[in-house]
mmCIF file of N, CA and C in Angstrom:
data_model
loop_
_atom_site.group_PDB
_atom_site.id
_atom_site.type_symbol
_atom_site.label_atom_id
_atom_site.label_comp_id
_atom_site.label_asym_id
_atom_site.label_seq_id
_atom_site.Cartn_x
_atom_site.Cartn_y
_atom_site.Cartn_z
ATOM 1 N N MET A 258 26.357 -139.509 78.967
ATOM 2 C CA MET A 258 27.712 -140.028 79.047
ATOM 3 C C MET A 258 28.142 -140.242 80.493
ATOM 4 N N PHE A 259 27.862 -139.257 81.350
ATOM 5 C CA PHE A 259 28.244 -139.366 82.751
ATOM 6 C C PHE A 259 27.482 -140.494 83.436
ATOM 7 N N PHE A 260 26.197 -140.678 83.070
ATOM 8 C CA PHE A 260 25.395 -141.750 83.651
ATOM 9 C C PHE A 260 25.979 -143.117 83.291
ATOM 10 N N PHE A 261 26.429 -143.267 82.041
ATOM 11 C CA PHE A 261 27.043 -144.525 81.609
ATOM 12 C C PHE A 261 28.328 -144.800 82.391
ATOM 13 N N GLN A 262 29.108 -143.770 82.660
ATOM 14 C CA GLN A 262 30.338 -143.944 83.427
ATOM 15 C C GLN A 262 30.051 -144.380 84.856
ATOM 16 N N ILE A 263 29.033 -143.805 85.473
ATOM 17 C CA ILE A 263 28.663 -144.195 86.839
ATOM 18 C C ILE A 263 28.176 -145.642 86.872
ATOM 19 N N ILE A 264 27.353 -146.028 85.904
ATOM 20 C CA ILE A 264 26.837 -147.401 85.861
ATOM 21 C C ILE A 264 27.984 -148.397 85.623
ATOM 22 N N SER A 265 28.888 -148.081 84.694
ATOM 23 C CA SER A 265 30.007 -148.991 84.446
ATOM 24 C C SER A 265 30.943 -149.059 85.656
ATOM 25 N N HIS A 266 31.123 -147.946 86.352
ATOM 26 C CA HIS A 266 31.941 -147.956 87.577
ATOM 27 C C HIS A 266 31.285 -148.813 88.650
ATOM 28 N N PHE A 267 29.971 -148.726 88.779
ATOM 29 C CA PHE A 267 29.231 -149.506 89.767
ATOM 30 C C PHE A 267 29.355 -151.005 89.473
ATOM 31 N N ILE A 268 29.222 -151.387 88.216
ATOM 32 C CA ILE A 268 29.332 -152.798 87.843
ATOM 33 C C ILE A 268 30.754 -153.298 88.071
ATOM 34 N N PHE A 269 31.747 -152.498 87.671
ATOM 35 C CA PHE A 269 33.139 -152.879 87.870
ATOM 36 C C PHE A 269 33.484 -152.970 89.349
ATOM 37 N N TYR A 270 32.897 -152.112 90.170
ATOM 38 C CA TYR A 270 33.089 -152.132 91.621
ATOM 39 C C TYR A 270 32.649 -153.466 92.206
ATOM 40 N N PHE A 271 31.497 -153.979 91.763
ATOM 41 C CA PHE A 271 31.021 -155.263 92.271
ATOM 42 C C PHE A 271 31.878 -156.421 91.751
ATOM 43 N N ILE A 272 32.295 -156.350 90.496
ATOM 44 C CA ILE A 272 33.137 -157.412 89.948
ATOM 45 C C ILE A 272 34.460 -157.489 90.702
ATOM 46 N N ILE A 273 35.077 -156.326 90.923
ATOM 47 C CA ILE A 273 36.348 -156.278 91.644
ATOM 48 C C ILE A 273 36.179 -156.816 93.069
ATOM 49 N N SER A 274 35.029 -156.605 93.665
ATOM 50 C CA SER A 274 34.801 -157.076 95.030
ATOM 51 C C SER A 274 34.603 -158.587 95.101
ATOM 52 N N LEU A 275 34.144 -159.196 94.024
ATOM 53 C CA LEU A 275 33.879 -160.635 94.035
ATOM 54 C C LEU A 275 35.090 -161.476 93.649
ATOM 55 N N VAL A 276 36.020 -160.898 92.912
ATOM 56 C CA VAL A 276 37.178 -161.649 92.417
ATOM 57 C C VAL A 276 38.045 -162.209 93.549
ATOM 58 N N PRO A 277 38.436 -161.418 94.571
ATOM 59 C CA PRO A 277 39.249 -162.008 95.653
ATOM 60 C C PRO A 277 38.529 -163.116 96.409
ATOM 61 N N ILE A 278 37.216 -163.026 96.503
ATOM 62 C CA ILE A 278 36.464 -164.079 97.193
ATOM 63 C C ILE A 278 36.527 -165.379 96.385
ATOM 64 N N GLY A 279 36.468 -165.270 95.052
ATOM 65 C CA GLY A 279 36.595 -166.462 94.208
ATOM 66 C C GLY A 279 37.959 -167.118 94.351
ATOM 67 N N TYR A 280 39.023 -166.297 94.316
ATOM 68 C CA TYR A 280 40.368 -166.853 94.490
ATOM 69 C C TYR A 280 40.567 -167.404 95.905
ATOM 70 N N GLY A 281 40.032 -166.725 96.894
ATOM 71 C CA GLY A 281 40.161 -167.208 98.268
ATOM 72 C C GLY A 281 39.462 -168.533 98.486
ATOM 73 N N GLN A 282 38.283 -168.692 97.885
ATOM 74 C CA GLN A 282 37.574 -169.968 98.012
ATOM 75 C C GLN A 282 38.304 -171.073 97.259
ATOM 76 N N LEU A 283 38.962 -170.724 96.157
ATOM 77 C CA LEU A 283 39.765 -171.723 95.442
ATOM 78 C C LEU A 283 40.913 -172.220 96.316
ATOM 79 N N ILE A 284 41.615 -171.305 96.964
ATOM 80 C CA ILE A 284 42.700 -171.701 97.872
ATOM 81 C C ILE A 284 42.142 -172.486 99.053
ATOM 82 N N ASN A 285 40.984 -172.062 99.546
ATOM 83 C CA ASN A 285 40.344 -172.774 100.657
ATOM 84 C C ASN A 285 39.973 -174.199 100.248
ATOM 85 N N SER A 286 39.500 -174.369 99.045
ATOM 86 C CA SER A 286 39.083 -175.708 98.598
ATOM 87 C C SER A 286 40.275 -176.603 98.276
ATOM 88 N N LEU A 287 41.267 -176.050 97.583
ATOM 89 C CA LEU A 287 42.381 -176.891 97.134
ATOM 90 C C LEU A 287 43.427 -177.132 98.213
ATOM 91 N N LEU A 288 43.883 -176.074 98.847
ATOM 92 C CA LEU A 288 44.992 -176.215 99.795
ATOM 93 C C LEU A 288 44.535 -176.481 101.226
ATOM 94 N N LEU A 289 43.471 -175.818 101.650
ATOM 95 C CA LEU A 289 43.037 -175.940 103.042
ATOM 96 C C LEU A 289 41.944 -176.981 103.243
ATOM 97 N N LYS A 290 41.486 -177.594 102.165
ATOM 98 C CA LYS A 290 40.444 -178.637 102.222
ATOM 99 C C LYS A 290 39.195 -178.156 102.970
ATOM 100 N N ASN A 291 38.759 -176.934 102.668
ATOM 101 C CA ASN A 291 37.551 -176.308 103.229
ATOM 102 C C ASN A 291 37.583 -176.203 104.742
ATOM 103 N N LYS A 292 38.739 -175.879 105.315
ATOM 104 C CA LYS A 292 38.834 -175.684 106.760
ATOM 105 C C LYS A 292 38.193 -174.368 107.193
ATOM 106 N N ILE A 293 38.113 -173.413 106.270
ATOM 107 C CA ILE A 293 37.501 -172.118 106.587
ATOM 108 C C ILE A 293 36.013 -172.213 106.263
ATOM 109 N N SER A 294 35.189 -171.817 107.194
ATOM 110 C CA SER A 294 33.747 -171.883 107.014
ATOM 111 C C SER A 294 33.287 -170.835 106.002
ATOM 112 N N SER A 295 32.146 -171.101 105.374
ATOM 113 C CA SER A 295 31.599 -170.131 104.421
ATOM 114 C C SER A 295 31.100 -168.871 105.114
ATOM 115 N N LYS A 296 30.947 -168.932 106.437
ATOM 116 C CA LYS A 296 30.538 -167.743 107.185
ATOM 117 C C LYS A 296 31.687 -166.759 107.355
ATOM 118 N N ASP A 297 32.916 -167.221 107.182
ATOM 119 C CA ASP A 297 34.091 -166.356 107.307
ATOM 120 C C ASP A 297 34.446 -165.755 105.950
ATOM 121 N N LEU A 298 33.527 -165.001 105.390
ATOM 122 C CA LEU A 298 33.712 -164.424 104.071
ATOM 123 C C LEU A 298 34.860 -163.417 104.055
ATOM 124 N N GLY A 299 35.060 -162.711 105.139
ATOM 125 C CA GLY A 299 36.162 -161.755 105.226
ATOM 126 C C GLY A 299 37.506 -162.442 105.171
ATOM 127 N N PHE A 300 37.649 -163.555 105.870
ATOM 128 C CA PHE A 300 38.904 -164.291 105.854
ATOM 129 C C PHE A 300 39.155 -164.921 104.487
ATOM 130 N N ILE A 301 38.102 -165.375 103.839
ATOM 131 C CA ILE A 301 38.242 -165.913 102.481
ATOM 132 C C ILE A 301 38.680 -164.798 101.528
ATOM 133 N N GLY A 302 38.155 -163.597 101.709
ATOM 134 C CA GLY A 302 38.573 -162.467 100.890
ATOM 135 C C GLY A 302 40.028 -162.093 101.107
ATOM 136 N N VAL A 303 40.478 -162.095 102.364
ATOM 137 C CA VAL A 303 41.889 -161.803 102.655
ATOM 138 C C VAL A 303 42.787 -162.881 102.055
ATOM 139 N N LEU A 304 42.365 -164.127 102.147
ATOM 140 C CA LEU A 304 43.107 -165.222 101.529
ATOM 141 C C LEU A 304 43.172 -165.034 100.008
ATOM 142 N N GLY A 305 42.083 -164.528 99.429
ATOM 143 C CA GLY A 305 42.068 -164.239 97.999
ATOM 144 C C GLY A 305 43.011 -163.111 97.630
ATOM 145 N N PHE A 306 43.088 -162.061 98.476
ATOM 146 C CA PHE A 306 44.028 -160.978 98.205
ATOM 147 C C PHE A 306 45.470 -161.475 98.259
ATOM 148 N N PHE A 307 45.781 -162.314 99.227
ATOM 149 C CA PHE A 307 47.133 -162.872 99.303
ATOM 150 C C PHE A 307 47.452 -163.738 98.086
ATOM 151 N N SER A 308 46.480 -164.524 97.645
ATOM 152 C CA SER A 308 46.729 -165.368 96.475
ATOM 153 C C SER A 308 46.864 -164.524 95.211
ATOM 154 N N LEU A 309 46.077 -163.451 95.084
ATOM 155 C CA LEU A 309 46.221 -162.551 93.940
ATOM 156 C C LEU A 309 47.569 -161.841 93.962
ATOM 157 N N TYR A 310 48.025 -161.458 95.156
ATOM 158 C CA TYR A 310 49.327 -160.811 95.269
ATOM 159 C C TYR A 310 50.443 -161.772 94.850
ATOM 160 N N LEU A 311 50.381 -162.995 95.332
ATOM 161 C CA LEU A 311 51.384 -163.994 94.972
ATOM 162 C C LEU A 311 51.351 -164.286 93.478
ATOM 163 N N LEU A 312 50.158 -164.388 92.915
ATOM 164 C CA LEU A 312 50.010 -164.623 91.483
ATOM 165 C C LEU A 312 50.594 -163.467 90.669
ATOM 166 N N SER A 313 50.342 -162.242 91.108
ATOM 167 C CA SER A 313 50.864 -161.092 90.364
ATOM 168 C C SER A 313 52.378 -161.004 90.451
ATOM 169 N N ILE A 314 52.957 -161.339 91.593
ATOM 170 C CA ILE A 314 54.414 -161.333 91.720
ATOM 171 C C ILE A 314 55.039 -162.404 90.818
ATOM 172 N N ILE A 315 54.436 -163.580 90.781
ATOM 173 C CA ILE A 315 54.967 -164.655 89.933
ATOM 174 C C ILE A 315 54.866 -164.283 88.460
ATOM 175 N N ILE A 316 53.711 -163.737 88.047
ATOM 176 C CA ILE A 316 53.544 -163.343 86.650
ATOM 177 C C ILE A 316 54.483 -162.199 86.293
ATOM 178 N N HIS A 317 54.586 -161.224 87.191
ATOM 179 C CA HIS A 317 55.390 -160.033 86.906
ATOM 180 C C HIS A 317 56.887 -160.326 86.876
ATOM 181 N N THR A 318 57.305 -161.425 87.449
ATOM 182 C CA THR A 318 58.707 -161.818 87.382
ATOM 183 C C THR A 318 59.108 -162.167 85.949
ATOM 184 N N PHE A 319 58.178 -162.718 85.180
ATOM 185 C CA PHE A 319 58.510 -163.193 83.842
ATOM 186 C C PHE A 319 58.031 -162.267 82.729
ATOM 187 N N ILE A 320 56.855 -161.685 82.875
ATOM 188 C CA ILE A 320 56.314 -160.814 81.829
ATOM 189 C C ILE A 320 55.691 -159.579 82.471
ATOM 190 N N PRO A 321 55.600 -158.473 81.719
ATOM 191 C CA PRO A 321 54.930 -157.293 82.281
ATOM 192 C C PRO A 321 53.426 -157.527 82.421
ATOM 193 N N ILE A 322 52.845 -156.914 83.413
ATOM 194 C CA ILE A 322 51.406 -157.038 83.637
ATOM 195 C C ILE A 322 50.716 -155.980 82.789
ATOM 196 N N ASN A 323 49.930 -156.427 81.805
ATOM 197 C CA ASN A 323 49.222 -155.505 80.933
ATOM 198 C C ASN A 323 47.724 -155.719 81.058
ATOM 199 N N LYS A 324 46.965 -155.047 80.216
ATOM 200 C CA LYS A 324 45.500 -155.107 80.324
ATOM 201 C C LYS A 324 44.950 -156.504 80.058
ATOM 202 N N ILE A 325 45.581 -157.240 79.174
ATOM 203 C CA ILE A 325 45.096 -158.587 78.850
ATOM 204 C C ILE A 325 45.223 -159.503 80.062
ATOM 205 N N ILE A 326 46.346 -159.437 80.751
ATOM 206 C CA ILE A 326 46.544 -160.271 81.935
ATOM 207 C C ILE A 326 45.565 -159.868 83.035
ATOM 208 N N ILE A 327 45.336 -158.580 83.195
ATOM 209 C CA ILE A 327 44.392 -158.110 84.209
ATOM 210 C C ILE A 327 42.984 -158.595 83.900
ATOM 211 N N ILE A 328 42.565 -158.487 82.645
ATOM 212 C CA ILE A 328 41.212 -158.917 82.270
ATOM 213 C C ILE A 328 41.065 -160.426 82.446
ATOM 214 N N LEU A 329 42.081 -161.196 82.051
ATOM 215 C CA LEU A 329 42.014 -162.654 82.232
ATOM 216 C C LEU A 329 41.954 -163.036 83.705
ATOM 217 N N THR A 330 42.718 -162.327 84.542
ATOM 218 C CA THR A 330 42.690 -162.600 85.982
ATOM 219 C C THR A 330 41.320 -162.276 86.565
ATOM 220 N N LEU A 331 40.748 -161.154 86.151
ATOM 221 C CA LEU A 331 39.417 -160.784 86.643
ATOM 222 C C LEU A 331 38.349 -161.773 86.181
ATOM 223 N N LEU A 332 38.398 -162.163 84.914
ATOM 224 C CA LEU A 332 37.394 -163.107 84.408
ATOM 225 C C LEU A 332 37.513 -164.470 85.078
ATOM 226 N N PHE A 333 38.748 -164.921 85.301
ATOM 227 C CA PHE A 333 38.923 -166.213 85.974
ATOM 228 C C PHE A 333 38.439 -166.139 87.422
ATOM 229 N N GLY A 334 38.737 -165.046 88.117
ATOM 230 C CA GLY A 334 38.271 -164.884 89.493
ATOM 231 C C GLY A 334 36.758 -164.782 89.583
ATOM 232 N N LEU A 335 36.152 -164.069 88.632
ATOM 233 C CA LEU A 335 34.698 -163.963 88.620
ATOM 234 C C LEU A 335 34.047 -165.309 88.297
ATOM 235 N N SER A 336 34.644 -166.058 87.366
ATOM 236 C CA SER A 336 34.094 -167.381 87.065
ATOM 237 C C SER A 336 34.270 -168.337 88.245
ATOM 238 N N LEU A 337 35.364 -168.181 89.004
ATOM 239 C CA LEU A 337 35.517 -168.980 90.226
ATOM 240 C C LEU A 337 34.420 -168.662 91.226
ATOM 241 N N PHE A 338 34.129 -167.360 91.400
ATOM 242 C CA PHE A 338 33.071 -166.981 92.333
ATOM 243 C C PHE A 338 31.729 -167.556 91.887
ATOM 244 N N VAL A 339 31.415 -167.451 90.600
ATOM 245 C CA VAL A 339 30.141 -167.981 90.096
ATOM 246 C C VAL A 339 30.087 -169.490 90.284
ATOM 247 N N TYR A 340 31.192 -170.181 90.000
ATOM 248 C CA TYR A 340 31.227 -171.640 90.183
ATOM 249 C C TYR A 340 30.972 -172.019 91.644
ATOM 250 N N PHE A 341 31.666 -171.358 92.564
ATOM 251 C CA PHE A 341 31.484 -171.697 93.981
ATOM 252 C C PHE A 341 30.114 -171.256 94.494
ATOM 253 N N PHE A 342 29.564 -170.186 93.918
ATOM 254 C CA PHE A 342 28.224 -169.754 94.326
ATOM 255 C C PHE A 342 27.174 -170.755 93.850
ATOM 256 N N LEU A 343 27.308 -171.229 92.618
ATOM 257 C CA LEU A 343 26.341 -172.194 92.094
ATOM 258 C C LEU A 343 26.441 -173.544 92.793
ATOM 259 N N ASN A 344 27.610 -173.890 93.285
ATOM 260 C CA ASN A 344 27.777 -175.141 94.021
ATOM 261 C C ASN A 344 27.552 -174.981 95.518
ATOM 262 N N LYS A 345 26.969 -173.855 95.900
ATOM 263 C CA LYS A 345 26.526 -173.579 97.270
ATOM 264 C C LYS A 345 27.652 -173.653 98.302
ATOM 265 N N PHE A 346 28.792 -173.047 97.972
ATOM 266 C CA PHE A 346 29.882 -172.953 98.937
ATOM 267 C C PHE A 346 29.704 -171.774 99.873
ATOM 268 N N PHE A 347 28.874 -170.802 99.480
ATOM 269 C CA PHE A 347 28.708 -169.582 100.258
ATOM 270 C C PHE A 347 27.344 -169.551 100.915
ATOM 271 N N ASN A 348 27.293 -168.961 102.095
ATOM 272 C CA ASN A 348 26.042 -168.737 102.801
ATOM 273 C C ASN A 348 25.364 -167.515 102.178
ATOM 274 N N LYS A 349 24.124 -167.666 101.712
ATOM 275 C CA LYS A 349 23.446 -166.569 101.012
ATOM 276 C C LYS A 349 23.178 -165.387 101.930
ATOM 277 N N LYS A 350 22.928 -165.640 103.196
ATOM 278 C CA LYS A 350 22.677 -164.549 104.138
ATOM 279 C C LYS A 350 23.930 -163.687 104.313
ATOM 280 N N ILE A 351 25.093 -164.315 104.390
ATOM 281 C CA ILE A 351 26.354 -163.583 104.507
ATOM 282 C C ILE A 351 26.621 -162.787 103.233
ATOM 283 N N LEU A 352 26.311 -163.365 102.052
ATOM 284 C CA LEU A 352 26.512 -162.640 100.799
ATOM 285 C C LEU A 352 25.592 -161.436 100.677
ATOM 286 N N ILE A 353 24.360 -161.546 101.172
ATOM 287 C CA ILE A 353 23.445 -160.409 101.148
ATOM 288 C C ILE A 353 23.975 -159.286 102.038
ATOM 289 N N ILE A 354 24.475 -159.632 103.206
ATOM 290 C CA ILE A 354 25.075 -158.621 104.091
ATOM 291 C C ILE A 354 26.296 -157.992 103.417
ATOM 292 N N PHE A 355 27.102 -158.805 102.723
ATOM 293 C CA PHE A 355 28.277 -158.303 102.005
ATOM 294 C C PHE A 355 27.858 -157.305 100.923
ATOM 295 N N PHE A 356 26.800 -157.624 100.158
ATOM 296 C CA PHE A 356 26.346 -156.710 99.109
ATOM 297 C C PHE A 356 25.759 -155.428 99.689
ATOM 298 N N ILE A 357 25.093 -155.511 100.807
ATOM 299 C CA ILE A 357 24.567 -154.304 101.455
ATOM 300 C C ILE A 357 25.713 -153.403 101.900
ATOM 301 N N ILE A 358 26.753 -153.997 102.460
ATOM 302 C CA ILE A 358 27.935 -153.209 102.864
ATOM 303 C C ILE A 358 28.601 -152.586 101.639
ATOM 304 N N LEU A 359 28.660 -153.330 100.527
ATOM 305 C CA LEU A 359 29.232 -152.774 99.302
ATOM 306 C C LEU A 359 28.425 -151.591 98.789
ATOM 307 N N ILE A 360 27.115 -151.692 98.843
ATOM 308 C CA ILE A 360 26.266 -150.586 98.373
ATOM 309 C C ILE A 360 26.420 -149.371 99.273
ATOM 310 N N ILE A 361 26.500 -149.593 100.572
ATOM 311 C CA ILE A 361 26.675 -148.466 101.493
ATOM 312 C C ILE A 361 28.041 -147.807 101.301
ATOM 313 N N ALA A 362 29.066 -148.601 101.035
ATOM 314 C CA ALA A 362 30.424 -148.066 100.886
ATOM 315 C C ALA A 362 30.706 -147.542 99.483
ATOM 316 N N TYR A 363 29.791 -147.698 98.547
ATOM 317 C CA TYR A 363 30.040 -147.275 97.170
ATOM 318 C C TYR A 363 30.359 -145.788 97.026
ATOM 319 N N PRO A 364 29.673 -144.880 97.692
ATOM 320 C CA PRO A 364 30.026 -143.457 97.515
ATOM 321 C C PRO A 364 31.458 -143.117 97.911
ATOM 322 N N LEU A 365 32.073 -143.925 98.745
ATOM 323 C CA LEU A 365 33.465 -143.666 99.125
ATOM 324 C C LEU A 365 34.439 -143.941 97.988
ATOM 325 N N THR A 366 34.016 -144.674 96.959
ATOM 326 C CA THR A 366 34.909 -145.022 95.862
ATOM 327 C C THR A 366 34.935 -143.979 94.754
ATOM 328 N N ILE A 367 34.001 -143.067 94.758
ATOM 329 C CA ILE A 367 33.949 -142.051 93.699
ATOM 330 C C ILE A 367 34.916 -140.932 94.055
ATOM 331 N N ILE A 368 35.948 -140.809 93.250
ATOM 332 C CA ILE A 368 36.972 -139.790 93.462
ATOM 333 C C ILE A 368 36.976 -138.884 92.236
ATOM 334 N N LEU A 369 36.766 -137.604 92.435
ATOM 335 C CA LEU A 369 36.733 -136.686 91.306
ATOM 336 C C LEU A 369 38.128 -136.269 90.864
ATOM 337 N N TYR A 370 39.025 -136.097 91.814
ATOM 338 C CA TYR A 370 40.375 -135.656 91.495
ATOM 339 C C TYR A 370 41.371 -136.612 92.157
ATOM 340 N N PRO A 371 42.475 -136.915 91.468
ATOM 341 C CA PRO A 371 43.482 -137.789 92.091
ATOM 342 C C PRO A 371 44.191 -137.075 93.241
ATOM 343 N N ASP A 372 44.765 -137.873 94.120
ATOM 344 C CA ASP A 372 45.510 -137.306 95.245
ATOM 345 C C ASP A 372 46.705 -136.510 94.742
ATOM 346 N N GLU A 373 47.289 -135.715 95.643
ATOM 347 C CA GLU A 373 48.413 -134.875 95.250
ATOM 348 C C GLU A 373 49.665 -135.684 94.920
ATOM 349 N N ASP A 374 49.780 -136.901 95.446
ATOM 350 C CA ASP A 374 50.972 -137.701 95.153
ATOM 351 C C ASP A 374 50.749 -138.718 94.024
ATOM 352 N N PHE A 375 49.603 -138.644 93.362
ATOM 353 C CA PHE A 375 49.323 -139.601 92.289
ATOM 354 C C PHE A 375 50.336 -139.479 91.158
ATOM 355 N N PHE A 376 50.578 -138.259 90.687
ATOM 356 C CA PHE A 376 51.483 -138.063 89.563
ATOM 357 C C PHE A 376 52.949 -138.166 89.991
ATOM 358 N N PHE A 377 53.218 -138.092 91.274
ATOM 359 C CA PHE A 377 54.587 -138.140 91.775
ATOM 360 C C PHE A 377 55.038 -139.568 92.086
ATOM 361 N N TYR A 378 54.127 -140.385 92.579
ATOM 362 C CA TYR A 378 54.500 -141.737 92.996
ATOM 363 C C TYR A 378 53.780 -142.819 92.194
ATOM 364 N N TYR A 379 52.451 -142.796 92.196
ATOM 365 C CA TYR A 379 51.687 -143.911 91.656
ATOM 366 C C TYR A 379 51.808 -144.032 90.143
ATOM 367 N N LEU A 380 51.688 -142.931 89.425
ATOM 368 C CA LEU A 380 51.717 -142.999 87.972
ATOM 369 C C LEU A 380 53.056 -143.497 87.428
ATOM 370 N N PRO A 381 54.219 -143.011 87.904
ATOM 371 C CA PRO A 381 55.475 -143.594 87.395
ATOM 372 C C PRO A 381 55.619 -145.081 87.716
ATOM 373 N N TYR A 382 55.169 -145.487 88.909
ATOM 374 C CA TYR A 382 55.277 -146.904 89.254
ATOM 375 C C TYR A 382 54.367 -147.750 88.366
ATOM 376 N N LEU A 383 53.157 -147.284 88.088
ATOM 377 C CA LEU A 383 52.262 -148.029 87.205
ATOM 378 C C LEU A 383 52.805 -148.094 85.787
ATOM 379 N N ASN A 384 53.484 -147.028 85.345
ATOM 380 C CA ASN A 384 54.106 -147.070 84.021
ATOM 381 C C ASN A 384 55.215 -148.117 83.967
ATOM 382 N N TYR A 385 56.043 -148.187 85.003
ATOM 383 C CA TYR A 385 57.072 -149.234 85.065
ATOM 384 C C TYR A 385 56.435 -150.620 85.113
ATOM 385 N N LEU A 386 55.372 -150.748 85.881
ATOM 386 C CA LEU A 386 54.714 -152.035 86.063
ATOM 387 C C LEU A 386 54.131 -152.561 84.756
ATOM 388 N N SER A 387 53.535 -151.675 83.967
ATOM 389 C CA SER A 387 52.880 -152.130 82.740
ATOM 390 C C SER A 387 53.822 -152.189 81.543
ATOM 391 N N SER A 388 54.959 -151.520 81.594
ATOM 392 C CA SER A 388 55.824 -151.483 80.422
ATOM 393 C C SER A 388 56.930 -152.536 80.444
ATOM 394 N N SER A 389 57.302 -153.018 81.606
ATOM 395 C CA SER A 389 58.390 -153.981 81.646
ATOM 396 C C SER A 389 58.163 -154.980 82.771
ATOM 397 N N LYS A 390 58.875 -156.096 82.670
ATOM 398 C CA LYS A 390 58.787 -157.066 83.757
ATOM 399 C C LYS A 390 59.536 -156.514 84.967
ATOM 400 N N ILE A 391 59.688 -157.285 85.994
ATOM 401 C CA ILE A 391 60.252 -156.800 87.253
ATOM 402 C C ILE A 391 61.658 -156.242 87.015
ATOM 403 N N ILE A 392 61.929 -155.089 87.579
ATOM 404 C CA ILE A 392 63.223 -154.445 87.423
ATOM 405 C C ILE A 392 63.929 -154.505 88.769
ATOM 406 N N LEU A 393 64.935 -155.350 88.850
ATOM 407 C CA LEU A 393 65.690 -155.471 90.089
ATOM 408 C C LEU A 393 66.627 -154.269 90.205
ATOM 409 N N GLY A 394 66.650 -153.625 91.354
ATOM 410 C CA GLY A 394 67.493 -152.457 91.566
ATOM 411 C C GLY A 394 66.862 -151.165 91.103
ATOM 412 N N LEU A 395 65.544 -151.166 90.879
ATOM 413 C CA LEU A 395 64.855 -149.961 90.429
ATOM 414 C C LEU A 395 64.970 -148.832 91.431
ATOM 415 N N VAL A 396 65.039 -149.173 92.697
ATOM 416 C CA VAL A 396 65.121 -148.169 93.739
ATOM 417 C C VAL A 396 66.445 -147.412 93.673
ATOM 418 N N ASN A 397 67.484 -148.038 93.119
ATOM 419 C CA ASN A 397 68.754 -147.340 92.966
ATOM 420 C C ASN A 397 68.677 -146.263 91.898
ATOM 421 N N ILE A 398 67.769 -146.424 90.950
ATOM 422 C CA ILE A 398 67.596 -145.421 89.905
ATOM 423 C C ILE A 398 66.698 -144.288 90.380
ATOM 424 N N ASN A 399 65.612 -144.632 91.064
ATOM 425 C CA ASN A 399 64.629 -143.638 91.476
ATOM 426 C C ASN A 399 64.164 -143.995 92.897
ATOM 427 N N ASP A 400 64.502 -143.161 93.884
ATOM 428 C CA ASP A 400 64.130 -143.433 95.277
ATOM 429 C C ASP A 400 62.639 -143.389 95.518
ATOM 430 N N ILE A 401 61.898 -142.689 94.694
ATOM 431 C CA ILE A 401 60.459 -142.549 94.884
ATOM 432 C C ILE A 401 59.761 -143.892 94.709
ATOM 433 N N LEU A 402 60.313 -144.774 93.890
ATOM 434 C CA LEU A 402 59.661 -146.045 93.592
ATOM 435 C C LEU A 402 59.997 -147.142 94.579
ATOM 436 N N ALA A 403 60.566 -146.813 95.721
ATOM 437 C CA ALA A 403 60.864 -147.812 96.751
ATOM 438 C C ALA A 403 59.570 -148.223 97.441
ATOM 439 N N PHE A 404 59.544 -149.435 97.918
ATOM 440 C CA PHE A 404 58.348 -149.922 98.614
ATOM 441 C C PHE A 404 58.393 -149.477 100.042
#
């Protein structure tokens, strides 16, 4: 059972790492007309994080973010990465270096116990995030949930 959890965590770790790159390359292709080189994989990833953040804010304004929306976002981002990889938008040497860095950094992602502020800050905010759409004035109700 524990071995299956480690393997599924490892696979999910790689999927999560590829999704922002797919979204970043989409923004690079559509809005920036490929001004960013494929060698700047880090900048494409940061662009992907910004686009994912903007997408989540827009979605969360109208509906709560639940597991279905998260899975659809991940699958679309992964399919974007596969599409751009098959169409040779990425330098394979840079991707190999990226995967080596991911493998080296993998042990840092294994956390046995949550931080001391997980149940005080993160868990209530995630419950609000998944149960309702954006709540304006939430900070007036609970100061802990302020950004």
